[in-house]
Amino acid sequence: MASCGNSSLVIPEVLRTFVEEKGRTPLEEDQPKIWQAQSDALASGRARGTDVVICDPAPLMTAVYSIQYFDDSSLLDKALAQTSDADLIIWCRPDITWEPDGPHRDGPQVRQATDQLLQELVIPHIDEHRLHLATGSGRVRVEAASAALLPLLN
């Protein structure tokens, strides 16, 4: 990553936009398009030469959701490969109170199942030096994530 010029870019969540525009959650056949759109947005953001590119969620989550909702693992390998060059991956653990978010979130039980899939299928493939576990209150998470980013900016 470039030295700290403090430029940053946040990549919007394609899934959220999809749900808002279509008025529904994705079908199985929508998943590859959503994954590709999130991947393209991330690649475009990286190509800008910005110091920090934040993609929440990373395209990897579309692959995880495809497994969770459709038992389809076809996106996982390319999502893991794409994630392999990320400088930092923040894994938000489900230890804070779940908050409803309209049609975008299914509930606390689904959040636990997603976390379990991440633990089993994704985390073993991520170098522990690039992985930051986000736990605790929102404030604690932000402070810890900020501290994890600092070495990347120097």
Short mmCIF file of C-alpha atoms in Angstrom, two decimals:
data_model
loop_
_atom_site.label_atom_id
_atom_site.label_comp_id
_atom_site.label_asym_id
_atom_site.label_seq_id
_atom_site.Cartn_x
_atom_site.Cartn_y
_atom_site.Cartn_z
CA MET A 1 0.00 0.00 0.00
CA ALA A 2 1.23 3.53 -0.67
CA SER A 3 2.58 5.72 2.07
CA CYS A 4 0.02 7.62 4.05
CA GLY A 5 -1.57 10.22 1.85
CA ASN A 6 -4.76 9.43 3.72
CA SER A 7 -6.86 8.97 0.61
CA SER A 8 -9.56 6.38 1.02
CA LEU A 9 -12.46 4.94 -0.88
CA VAL A 10 -15.44 2.93 0.35
CA ILE A 11 -16.91 0.49 -2.16
CA PRO A 12 -20.71 0.32 -1.87
CA GLU A 13 -22.47 -2.94 -1.10
CA VAL A 14 -23.82 -4.33 -4.38
CA LEU A 15 -26.19 -6.71 -2.60
CA ARG A 16 -27.88 -3.83 -0.77
CA THR A 17 -28.35 -1.93 -4.02
CA PHE A 18 -29.71 -5.07 -5.69
CA VAL A 19 -32.32 -5.61 -2.97
CA GLU A 20 -33.35 -1.94 -3.03
CA GLU A 21 -33.66 -1.83 -6.83
CA LYS A 22 -35.35 -5.22 -7.30
CA GLY A 23 -37.45 -5.13 -4.13
CA ARG A 24 -36.42 -8.70 -3.32
CA THR A 25 -33.55 -10.80 -2.13
CA PRO A 26 -31.41 -12.52 -4.77
CA LEU A 27 -32.21 -15.82 -6.38
CA GLU A 28 -29.48 -18.38 -6.96
CA GLU A 29 -29.00 -17.25 -10.55
CA ASP A 30 -28.44 -13.66 -9.36
CA GLN A 31 -25.44 -14.57 -7.20
CA PRO A 32 -22.73 -14.72 -9.92
CA LYS A 33 -23.81 -11.30 -11.25
CA ILE A 34 -23.77 -9.80 -7.76
CA TRP A 35 -20.35 -11.34 -7.09
CA GLN A 36 -19.00 -10.01 -10.38
CA ALA A 37 -20.40 -6.52 -9.81
CA GLN A 38 -18.86 -6.38 -6.31
CA SER A 39 -15.57 -7.71 -7.70
CA ASP A 40 -15.55 -5.16 -10.52
CA ALA A 41 -16.28 -2.33 -8.08
CA LEU A 42 -13.41 -3.48 -5.85
CA ALA A 43 -11.00 -3.78 -8.82
CA SER A 44 -12.00 -0.32 -10.03
CA GLY A 45 -11.41 1.10 -6.55
CA ARG A 46 -8.01 -0.53 -6.32
CA ALA A 47 -7.04 0.80 -9.75
CA ARG A 48 -7.53 4.37 -8.54
CA GLY A 49 -4.33 4.20 -6.52
CA THR A 50 -6.10 5.13 -3.31
CA ASP A 51 -4.19 4.49 -0.07
CA VAL A 52 -7.05 2.59 1.54
CA VAL A 53 -9.89 0.80 -0.24
CA ILE A 54 -12.63 -0.51 2.03
CA CYS A 55 -15.02 -3.04 0.60
CA ASP A 56 -17.78 -4.08 2.97
CA PRO A 57 -18.70 -6.68 2.25
CA ALA A 58 -15.94 -8.10 0.14
CA PRO A 59 -17.07 -10.21 -2.81
CA LEU A 60 -16.13 -13.15 -0.62
CA MET A 61 -19.36 -12.69 1.32
CA THR A 62 -21.45 -13.24 -1.82
CA ALA A 63 -19.72 -16.61 -2.17
CA VAL A 64 -20.48 -17.42 1.47
CA TYR A 65 -24.13 -16.40 1.04
CA SER A 66 -24.36 -18.62 -2.06
CA ILE A 67 -23.28 -21.56 0.06
CA GLN A 68 -25.55 -20.63 2.94
CA TYR A 69 -28.73 -19.99 0.98
CA PHE A 70 -28.33 -22.12 -2.14
CA ASP A 71 -25.77 -24.82 -1.23
CA ASP A 72 -23.70 -23.47 -4.15
CA SER A 73 -19.94 -23.29 -3.59
CA SER A 74 -19.08 -22.37 -7.20
CA LEU A 75 -17.95 -18.83 -6.27
CA LEU A 76 -15.81 -19.74 -3.27
CA ASP A 77 -12.48 -20.61 -4.90
CA LYS A 78 -12.30 -17.45 -6.99
CA ALA A 79 -13.47 -15.37 -4.03
CA LEU A 80 -10.70 -16.83 -1.85
CA ALA A 81 -8.15 -16.19 -4.61
CA GLN A 82 -9.33 -12.60 -4.90
CA THR A 83 -9.05 -12.15 -1.14
CA SER A 84 -5.48 -13.46 -1.07
CA ASP A 85 -4.01 -10.05 -1.92
CA ALA A 86 -5.96 -8.03 0.63
CA ASP A 87 -3.71 -6.26 3.12
CA LEU A 88 -6.22 -6.56 5.94
CA ILE A 89 -9.39 -8.57 6.45
CA ILE A 90 -11.62 -7.62 9.33
CA TRP A 91 -13.83 -10.45 10.53
CA CYS A 92 -16.75 -9.00 12.48
CA ARG A 93 -17.81 -11.55 15.04
CA PRO A 94 -21.49 -11.77 16.03
CA ASP A 95 -21.00 -10.79 19.67
CA ILE A 96 -22.99 -7.55 19.50
CA THR A 97 -26.75 -7.17 19.56
CA TRP A 98 -28.37 -7.93 16.23
CA GLU A 99 -30.26 -5.00 14.70
CA PRO A 100 -32.93 -5.42 12.00
CA ASP A 101 -32.20 -3.78 8.67
CA GLY A 102 -35.33 -4.25 6.59
CA PRO A 103 -35.03 -6.96 3.94
CA HIS A 104 -31.22 -6.83 4.13
CA ARG A 105 -30.72 -9.01 7.22
CA ASP A 106 -32.53 -12.23 8.08
CA GLY A 107 -31.97 -12.36 11.81
CA PRO A 108 -29.57 -13.32 14.57
CA GLN A 109 -29.80 -17.07 13.88
CA VAL A 110 -28.74 -16.53 10.27
CA ARG A 111 -25.88 -14.32 11.41
CA GLN A 112 -24.60 -17.18 13.58
CA ALA A 113 -24.81 -19.61 10.64
CA THR A 114 -22.90 -17.16 8.43
CA ASP A 115 -20.21 -16.78 11.07
CA GLN A 116 -19.90 -20.57 11.29
CA LEU A 117 -19.42 -20.84 7.51
CA LEU A 118 -16.74 -18.16 7.66
CA GLN A 119 -15.01 -20.01 10.48
CA GLU A 120 -15.08 -23.33 8.60
CA LEU A 121 -14.58 -22.36 4.95
CA VAL A 122 -12.82 -19.01 4.84
CA ILE A 123 -10.74 -18.25 7.91
CA PRO A 124 -8.45 -21.29 7.47
CA HIS A 125 -7.37 -19.81 4.11
CA ILE A 126 -6.44 -16.37 5.44
CA ASP A 127 -2.96 -15.61 6.73
CA GLU A 128 -3.32 -14.83 10.43
CA HIS A 129 -1.17 -11.71 10.01
CA ARG A 130 -3.77 -10.20 7.66
CA LEU A 131 -6.77 -11.16 9.80
CA HIS A 132 -8.24 -8.89 12.45
CA LEU A 133 -11.08 -10.16 14.64
CA ALA A 134 -13.57 -7.42 15.42
CA THR A 135 -15.27 -8.06 18.74
CA GLY A 136 -16.80 -6.03 21.50
CA SER A 137 -18.86 -2.87 21.31
CA GLY A 138 -19.05 -0.77 18.17
CA ARG A 139 -16.64 1.74 19.62
CA VAL A 140 -14.12 -0.94 20.58
CA ARG A 141 -14.36 -2.44 17.09
CA VAL A 142 -13.73 0.88 15.37
CA GLU A 143 -10.76 1.69 17.60
CA ALA A 144 -9.22 -1.76 17.08
CA ALA A 145 -9.79 -1.69 13.31
CA SER A 146 -8.22 1.77 13.13
CA ALA A 147 -5.21 0.49 15.03
CA ALA A 148 -4.94 -2.49 12.64
CA LEU A 149 -4.95 -0.11 9.66
CA LEU A 150 -2.22 2.20 10.96
CA PRO A 151 0.75 -0.04 10.06
CA LEU A 152 -0.56 -0.27 6.49
CA LEU A 153 -0.53 3.51 6.14
CA ASN A 154 3.09 4.04 7.15
#
